[in-house]
PDB file of C-alpha atoms in Angstrom:
ATOM      1  CA  UNK A 463    -104.317 161.156-167.897  1.00 52.00           C
ATOM      2  CA  UNK A 464    -102.161 157.858-166.439  1.00 67.00           C
ATOM      3  CA  UNK A 465    -103.605 158.301-163.509  1.00 71.00           C
ATOM      4  CA  UNK A 466    -106.933 158.185-163.764  1.00 73.00           C
ATOM      5  CA  UNK A 467    -106.615 155.235-165.939  1.00 73.00           C
ATOM      6  CA  UNK A 468    -105.049 153.277-162.717  1.00 75.00           C
ATOM      7  CA  UNK A 469    -108.050 154.715-160.981  1.00 82.00           C
ATOM      8  CA  UNK A 470    -110.239 153.130-163.507  1.00 84.00           C
ATOM      9  CA  UNK A 471    -108.126 150.126-163.356  1.00 83.00           C
ATOM     10  CA  UNK A 472    -108.475 149.938-159.188  1.00 87.00           C
ATOM     11  CA  UNK A 473    -112.479 150.339-159.692  1.00 92.00           C
ATOM     12  CA  UNK A 474    -111.903 147.012-162.163  1.00 93.00           C
ATOM     13  CA  UNK A 475    -110.466 145.148-159.624  1.00 93.00           C
ATOM     14  CA  UNK A 476    -113.017 146.575-156.689  1.00 95.00           C
ATOM     15  CA  UNK A 477    -115.423 145.070-158.954  1.00 96.00           C
ATOM     16  CA  UNK A 478    -113.771 141.802-158.972  1.00 96.00           C
ATOM     17  CA  UNK A 479    -113.231 141.577-155.090  1.00 96.00           C
ATOM     18  CA  UNK A 480    -117.066 142.204-154.935  1.00 96.00           C
ATOM     19  CA  UNK A 481    -118.326 139.715-157.351  1.00 96.00           C
ATOM     20  CA  UNK A 482    -116.097 137.170-155.673  1.00 96.00           C
ATOM     21  CA  UNK A 483    -117.558 138.024-152.349  1.00 96.00           C
ATOM     22  CA  UNK A 484    -120.588 136.830-154.199  1.00 97.00           C
ATOM     23  CA  UNK A 485    -119.735 134.076-155.295  1.00 96.00           C
ATOM     24  CA  UNK A 486    -118.692 132.777-151.952  1.00 95.00           C
ATOM     25  CA  UNK A 487    -122.119 133.853-150.875  1.00 96.00           C
ATOM     26  CA  UNK A 488    -123.516 131.363-153.336  1.00 97.00           C
ATOM     27  CA  UNK A 489    -121.423 128.500-153.216  1.00 96.00           C
ATOM     28  CA  UNK A 490    -122.355 128.846-149.236  1.00 96.00           C
ATOM     29  CA  UNK A 491    -126.157 129.243-149.521  1.00 98.00           C
ATOM     30  CA  UNK A 492    -126.321 126.716-152.671  1.00 98.00           C
ATOM     31  CA  UNK A 493    -125.057 123.893-149.942  1.00 96.00           C
ATOM     32  CA  UNK A 494    -126.974 125.069-147.074  1.00 97.00           C
ATOM     33  CA  UNK A 495    -130.085 124.768-149.513  1.00 98.00           C
ATOM     34  CA  UNK A 496    -129.016 120.953-150.607  1.00 97.00           C
ATOM     35  CA  UNK A 497    -128.353 119.741-147.086  1.00 96.00           C
ATOM     36  CA  UNK A 498    -131.363 121.143-145.524  1.00 96.00           C
ATOM     37  CA  UNK A 499    -133.757 120.352-148.681  1.00 96.00           C
ATOM     38  CA  UNK A 500    -134.825 124.285-148.485  1.00 98.00           C
ATOM     39  CA  UNK A 501    -136.027 125.187-151.597  1.00 98.00           C
ATOM     40  CA  UNK A 502    -136.901 128.648-150.921  1.00 98.00           C
ATOM     41  CA  UNK A 503    -133.017 129.215-150.206  1.00 98.00           C
ATOM     42  CA  UNK A 504    -132.269 127.083-153.514  1.00 98.00           C
ATOM     43  CA  UNK A 505    -134.819 129.504-155.183  1.00 98.00           C
ATOM     44  CA  UNK A 506    -133.075 132.292-153.683  1.00 98.00           C
ATOM     45  CA  UNK A 507    -129.729 131.886-154.965  1.00 98.00           C
ATOM     46  CA  UNK A 508    -130.697 131.030-158.030  1.00 98.00           C
ATOM     47  CA  UNK A 509    -131.915 134.499-158.194  1.00 98.00           C
ATOM     48  CA  UNK A 510    -129.029 136.289-156.754  1.00 97.00           C
ATOM     49  CA  UNK A 511    -127.406 134.826-159.980  1.00 97.00           C
ATOM     50  CA  UNK A 512    -128.684 137.940-161.906  1.00 97.00           C
ATOM     51  CA  UNK A 513    -126.587 139.837-159.600  1.00 97.00           C
ATOM     52  CA  UNK A 514    -123.480 138.074-160.649  1.00 97.00           C
ATOM     53  CA  UNK A 515    -124.000 138.234-164.494  1.00 97.00           C
ATOM     54  CA  UNK A 516    -124.319 141.746-164.009  1.00 97.00           C
ATOM     55  CA  UNK A 517    -121.132 142.441-162.195  1.00 96.00           C
ATOM     56  CA  UNK A 518    -119.499 140.585-165.107  1.00 96.00           C
ATOM     57  CA  UNK A 519    -121.127 142.516-167.488  1.00 96.00           C
ATOM     58  CA  UNK A 520    -120.056 145.588-165.123  1.00 95.00           C
ATOM     59  CA  UNK A 521    -116.286 144.466-165.334  1.00 96.00           C
ATOM     60  CA  UNK A 522    -116.225 143.766-169.176  1.00 95.00           C
ATOM     61  CA  UNK A 523    -117.840 147.119-169.737  1.00 95.00           C
ATOM     62  CA  UNK A 524    -114.738 148.874-168.148  1.00 93.00           C
ATOM     63  CA  UNK A 525    -111.998 146.560-169.113  1.00 92.00           C
ATOM     64  CA  UNK A 526    -113.211 146.773-172.652  1.00 90.00           C
ATOM     65  CA  UNK A 527    -113.401 150.768-172.281  1.00 89.00           C
ATOM     66  CA  UNK A 528    -109.727 150.721-170.671  1.00 87.00           C
ATOM     67  CA  UNK A 529    -108.485 149.054-173.624  1.00 83.00           C
ATOM     68  CA  UNK A 530    -110.155 150.830-176.598  1.00 84.00           C
ATOM     69  CA  UNK A 531    -109.539 154.472-175.206  1.00 78.00           C
ATOM     70  CA  UNK A 532    -106.417 154.123-173.269  1.00 73.00           C
ATOM     71  CA  UNK A 533    -104.722 151.264-175.220  1.00 70.00           C
ATOM     72  CA  UNK A 534    -102.859 149.968-172.374  1.00 70.00           C
ATOM     73  CA  UNK A 535     -98.958 148.184-173.156  1.00 71.00           C
ATOM     74  CA  UNK A 536     -96.957 146.156-170.736  1.00 73.00           C
ATOM     75  CA  UNK A 537     -98.014 145.587-167.353  1.00 73.00           C
ATOM     76  CA  UNK A 538    -101.083 148.007-167.703  1.00 81.00           C
ATOM     77  CA  UNK A 539    -102.234 145.513-170.375  1.00 84.00           C
ATOM     78  CA  UNK A 540    -101.768 142.411-168.537  1.00 84.00           C
ATOM     79  CA  UNK A 541    -103.420 143.806-165.833  1.00 86.00           C
ATOM     80  CA  UNK A 542    -107.196 144.429-167.934  1.00 87.00           C
ATOM     81  CA  UNK A 543    -106.467 141.226-169.829  1.00 89.00           C
ATOM     82  CA  UNK A 544    -106.447 139.039-166.669  1.00 91.00           C
ATOM     83  CA  UNK A 545    -109.670 141.172-165.261  1.00 93.00           C
ATOM     84  CA  UNK A 546    -111.657 140.452-168.029  1.00 94.00           C
ATOM     85  CA  UNK A 547    -110.096 136.432-167.840  1.00 94.00           C
ATOM     86  CA  UNK A 548    -111.146 136.557-163.801  1.00 96.00           C
ATOM     87  CA  UNK A 549    -114.539 137.874-164.517  1.00 97.00           C
ATOM     88  CA  UNK A 550    -115.487 134.724-166.933  1.00 96.00           C
ATOM     89  CA  UNK A 551    -114.210 132.544-163.882  1.00 97.00           C
ATOM     90  CA  UNK A 552    -115.785 134.020-161.566  1.00 97.00           C
ATOM     91  CA  UNK A 553    -118.919 134.025-163.659  1.00 97.00           C
ATOM     92  CA  UNK A 554    -119.032 129.922-163.863  1.00 98.00           C
ATOM     93  CA  UNK A 555    -118.162 129.408-160.320  1.00 98.00           C
ATOM     94  CA  UNK A 556    -121.435 131.517-159.729  1.00 97.00           C
ATOM     95  CA  UNK A 557    -123.422 129.139-162.378  1.00 98.00           C
ATOM     96  CA  UNK A 558    -121.818 126.164-160.644  1.00 98.00           C
ATOM     97  CA  UNK A 559    -123.603 127.329-157.546  1.00 98.00           C
ATOM     98  CA  UNK A 560    -126.866 127.272-159.216  1.00 98.00           C
ATOM     99  CA  UNK A 561    -126.725 124.088-160.464  1.00 98.00           C
ATOM    100  CA  UNK A 562    -126.021 122.601-156.868  1.00 98.00           C
ATOM    101  CA  UNK A 563    -129.266 125.042-156.254  1.00 98.00           C
ATOM    102  CA  UNK A 564    -131.154 123.603-158.844  1.00 98.00           C
ATOM    103  CA  UNK A 565    -130.679 119.916-157.626  1.00 98.00           C
ATOM    104  CA  UNK A 566    -131.720 121.192-153.840  1.00 98.00           C
ATOM    105  CA  UNK A 567    -134.869 122.525-155.771  1.00 97.00           C
ATOM    106  CA  UNK A 568    -135.832 119.778-157.570  1.00 97.00           C
ATOM    107  CA  UNK A 569    -135.474 117.427-154.324  1.00 96.00           C
ATOM    108  CA  UNK A 570    -136.932 119.122-151.649  1.00 96.00           C
ATOM    109  CA  UNK A 571    -138.307 118.979-149.500  1.00 96.00           C
ATOM    110  CA  UNK A 572    -135.775 115.727-149.361  1.00 95.00           C
ATOM    111  CA  UNK A 573    -132.378 116.143-148.942  1.00 95.00           C
ATOM    112  CA  UNK A 574    -130.616 115.191-152.139  1.00 95.00           C
ATOM    113  CA  UNK A 575    -127.849 113.908-150.404  1.00 95.00           C
ATOM    114  CA  UNK A 576    -128.131 110.295-148.853  1.00 94.00           C
ATOM    115  CA  UNK A 577    -126.673 109.976-145.617  1.00 92.00           C
ATOM    116  CA  UNK A 578    -123.654 108.066-146.009  1.00 91.00           C
ATOM    117  CA  UNK A 579    -121.728 110.525-148.393  1.00 94.00           C
ATOM    118  CA  UNK A 580    -123.376 113.730-146.520  1.00 95.00           C
ATOM    119  CA  UNK A 581    -120.212 114.318-144.757  1.00 95.00           C
ATOM    120  CA  UNK A 582    -118.174 114.451-147.670  1.00 96.00           C
ATOM    121  CA  UNK A 583    -120.693 116.136-149.954  1.00 96.00           C
ATOM    122  CA  UNK A 584    -120.394 118.705-146.740  1.00 95.00           C
ATOM    123  CA  UNK A 585    -116.555 119.045-147.006  1.00 96.00           C
ATOM    124  CA  UNK A 586    -116.350 118.983-150.711  1.00 96.00           C
ATOM    125  CA  UNK A 587    -118.696 122.221-150.272  1.00 95.00           C
ATOM    126  CA  UNK A 588    -116.680 123.848-147.170  1.00 95.00           C
ATOM    127  CA  UNK A 589    -113.284 123.369-149.373  1.00 96.00           C
ATOM    128  CA  UNK A 590    -114.885 125.035-152.340  1.00 96.00           C
ATOM    129  CA  UNK A 591    -116.144 127.719-150.249  1.00 95.00           C
ATOM    130  CA  UNK A 592    -113.133 128.625-148.509  1.00 96.00           C
ATOM    131  CA  UNK A 593    -110.901 128.666-152.063  1.00 96.00           C
ATOM    132  CA  UNK A 594    -113.570 131.099-153.196  1.00 95.00           C
ATOM    133  CA  UNK A 595    -112.960 133.140-149.827  1.00 94.00           C
ATOM    134  CA  UNK A 596    -109.253 132.564-150.242  1.00 95.00           C
ATOM    135  CA  UNK A 597    -109.672 134.246-154.013  1.00 95.00           C
ATOM    136  CA  UNK A 598    -111.729 137.545-152.625  1.00 94.00           C
ATOM    137  CA  UNK A 599    -108.174 137.758-150.392  1.00 93.00           C
ATOM    138  CA  UNK A 600    -106.079 137.010-153.503  1.00 95.00           C
ATOM    139  CA  UNK A 601    -107.572 139.670-156.095  1.00 94.00           C
ATOM    140  CA  UNK A 602    -108.030 142.544-153.284  1.00 93.00           C
ATOM    141  CA  UNK A 603    -104.182 141.713-152.308  1.00 93.00           C
ATOM    142  CA  UNK A 604    -102.515 140.587-155.118  1.00 91.00           C
ATOM    143  CA  UNK A 605    -101.075 137.509-152.715  1.00 93.00           C
ATOM    144  CA  UNK A 606     -99.045 135.618-154.608  1.00 93.00           C
ATOM    145  CA  UNK A 607     -98.449 133.175-151.854  1.00 93.00           C
ATOM    146  CA  UNK A 608    -101.798 131.960-150.853  1.00 94.00           C
ATOM    147  CA  UNK A 609    -102.646 132.209-154.961  1.00 93.00           C
ATOM    148  CA  UNK A 610    -100.329 128.999-154.769  1.00 91.00           C
ATOM    149  CA  UNK A 611    -101.728 127.852-151.642  1.00 91.00           C
ATOM    150  CA  UNK A 612    -104.821 127.291-153.977  1.00 93.00           C
ATOM    151  CA  UNK A 613    -103.020 124.141-154.864  1.00 88.00           C
ATOM    152  CA  UNK A 614    -103.367 122.656-152.106  1.00 89.00           C
ATOM    153  CA  UNK A 615    -107.012 123.203-151.209  1.00 92.00           C
ATOM    154  CA  UNK A 616    -107.923 121.680-154.856  1.00 94.00           C
ATOM    155  CA  UNK A 617    -105.787 118.251-154.405  1.00 95.00           C
ATOM    156  CA  UNK A 618    -107.817 117.785-150.853  1.00 96.00           C
ATOM    157  CA  UNK A 619    -111.117 118.034-153.318  1.00 97.00           C
ATOM    158  CA  UNK A 620    -109.318 116.147-156.120  1.00 96.00           C
ATOM    159  CA  UNK A 621    -109.619 113.324-153.359  1.00 96.00           C
ATOM    160  CA  UNK A 622    -113.025 114.108-152.001  1.00 97.00           C
ATOM    161  CA  UNK A 623    -114.376 113.471-155.324  1.00 95.00           C
ATOM    162  CA  UNK A 624    -112.502 109.900-156.085  1.00 95.00           C
ATOM    163  CA  UNK A 625    -113.950 109.067-152.662  1.00 95.00           C
ATOM    164  CA  UNK A 626    -117.421 110.209-153.809  1.00 94.00           C
ATOM    165  CA  UNK A 627    -116.874 108.440-157.189  1.00 92.00           C
ATOM    166  CA  UNK A 628    -116.177 105.512-154.857  1.00 94.00           C
ATOM    167  CA  UNK A 629    -119.303 105.383-152.806  1.00 93.00           C
ATOM    168  CA  UNK A 630    -121.195 105.540-155.482  1.00 90.00           C
ATOM    169  CA  UNK A 631    -119.372 102.488-157.317  1.00 91.00           C
ATOM    170  CA  UNK A 632    -119.475 100.525-154.182  1.00 92.00           C
ATOM    171  CA  UNK A 633    -121.779  97.164-154.183  1.00 90.00           C
ATOM    172  CA  UNK A 634    -124.021  98.307-150.908  1.00 90.00           C
ATOM    173  CA  UNK A 635    -124.554 101.520-152.334  1.00 94.00           C
ATOM    174  CA  UNK A 636    -128.483 101.485-151.771  1.00 93.00           C
ATOM    175  CA  UNK A 637    -129.891 104.949-152.664  1.00 94.00           C
ATOM    176  CA  UNK A 638    -130.583 103.957-156.475  1.00 94.00           C
ATOM    177  CA  UNK A 639    -129.642 105.689-159.719  1.00 94.00           C
ATOM    178  CA  UNK A 640    -131.011 109.144-159.171  1.00 94.00           C
ATOM    179  CA  UNK A 641    -129.315 109.468-156.239  1.00 95.00           C
ATOM    180  CA  UNK A 642    -125.803 108.345-157.807  1.00 95.00           C
ATOM    181  CA  UNK A 643    -126.446 110.697-160.567  1.00 96.00           C
ATOM    182  CA  UNK A 644    -126.972 113.974-158.226  1.00 96.00           C
ATOM    183  CA  UNK A 645    -123.550 113.173-156.751  1.00 96.00           C
ATOM    184  CA  UNK A 646    -121.996 112.593-159.858  1.00 96.00           C
ATOM    185  CA  UNK A 647    -123.018 115.838-160.640  1.00 97.00           C
ATOM    186  CA  UNK A 648    -122.643 117.883-157.463  1.00 97.00           C
ATOM    187  CA  UNK A 649    -119.208 115.929-157.334  1.00 96.00           C
ATOM    188  CA  UNK A 650    -118.418 117.654-160.393  1.00 97.00           C
ATOM    189  CA  UNK A 651    -119.675 120.972-159.294  1.00 98.00           C
ATOM    190  CA  UNK A 652    -117.704 121.535-156.522  1.00 98.00           C
ATOM    191  CA  UNK A 653    -114.640 120.424-158.354  1.00 97.00           C
ATOM    192  CA  UNK A 654    -115.249 123.110-160.714  1.00 97.00           C
ATOM    193  CA  UNK A 655    -115.895 125.356-158.721  1.00 98.00           C
ATOM    194  CA  UNK A 656    -112.188 124.508-157.212  1.00 97.00           C
ATOM    195  CA  UNK A 657    -110.600 124.349-160.422  1.00 97.00           C
ATOM    196  CA  UNK A 658    -111.898 127.974-161.230  1.00 97.00           C
ATOM    197  CA  UNK A 659    -110.341 129.095-158.080  1.00 97.00           C
ATOM    198  CA  UNK A 660    -106.779 127.709-158.849  1.00 96.00           C
ATOM    199  CA  UNK A 661    -107.493 129.354-162.415  1.00 95.00           C
ATOM    200  CA  UNK A 662    -108.291 133.000-160.691  1.00 96.00           C
ATOM    201  CA  UNK A 663    -105.329 132.470-158.615  1.00 95.00           C
ATOM    202  CA  UNK A 664    -103.020 131.274-161.209  1.00 93.00           C
ATOM    203  CA  UNK A 665    -104.019 134.820-162.943  1.00 92.00           C
ATOM    204  CA  UNK A 666    -102.919 137.098-160.134  1.00 93.00           C
ATOM    205  CA  UNK A 667     -99.247 135.308-159.830  1.00 92.00           C
ATOM    206  CA  UNK A 668     -99.332 136.148-164.011  1.00 88.00           C
ATOM    207  CA  UNK A 669    -100.166 139.750-162.879  1.00 86.00           C
ATOM    208  CA  UNK A 670     -97.665 140.491-160.012  1.00 87.00           C
ATOM    209  CA  UNK A 671     -94.750 138.589-161.335  1.00 86.00           C
ATOM    210  CA  UNK A 672     -95.502 138.357-165.081  1.00 80.00           C
ATOM    211  CA  UNK A 673     -94.418 134.682-165.225  1.00 74.00           C
ATOM    212  CA  UNK A 674     -97.122 132.199-166.406  1.00 68.00           C
ATOM    213  CA  UNK A 675     -96.910 128.968-163.850  1.00 63.00           C
ATOM    214  CA  UNK A 676     -96.917 125.914-165.094  1.00 51.00           C
ATOM    215  CA  UNK A 677     -98.474 122.847-164.235  1.00 49.00           C
TER     216      UNK A 677
END
């Protein structure tokens, strides 16, 4: 019975790894559509979010079945509850990628990001995608050291967002209100992707060590 339980639990975490990989692709493709003014690619990101939603439902169904049928305790219970929380974080990251793609679609064939801030936005996107890529490894390998390292990337993301705000609020901003609103939203979307990645890492640390991460 316990062997079957752990096989099913391993299946849940395999699904989380697969879902993380889909989210990484969504972040990368949403950014490509944004910086390339590519409405077709933006539509693809938006449509592909359905697969992420289905992946979340699959993880939830398996996890709730384990809770109701196996009544796990101690470390096993911690794993199941963590999986439920992580899948919510991953789905939200996918949703944020859709928000980026929708801005790209709205402005296409023009590029929503003014040239002056394109390097900053591109770097924010790179950091976000890299953090999701690290989440894939962290979940697959229960890598506590890599989970802790996410905090350093999140600090860079916070700095990049402050930089983008300084640009749009500067006296020499010449791109109007519409572009300023787009930039403010994009900064928020990429920052939240990073925040969710850190949350996933924190949950993995708790799964492995049994100790909550403070701060």
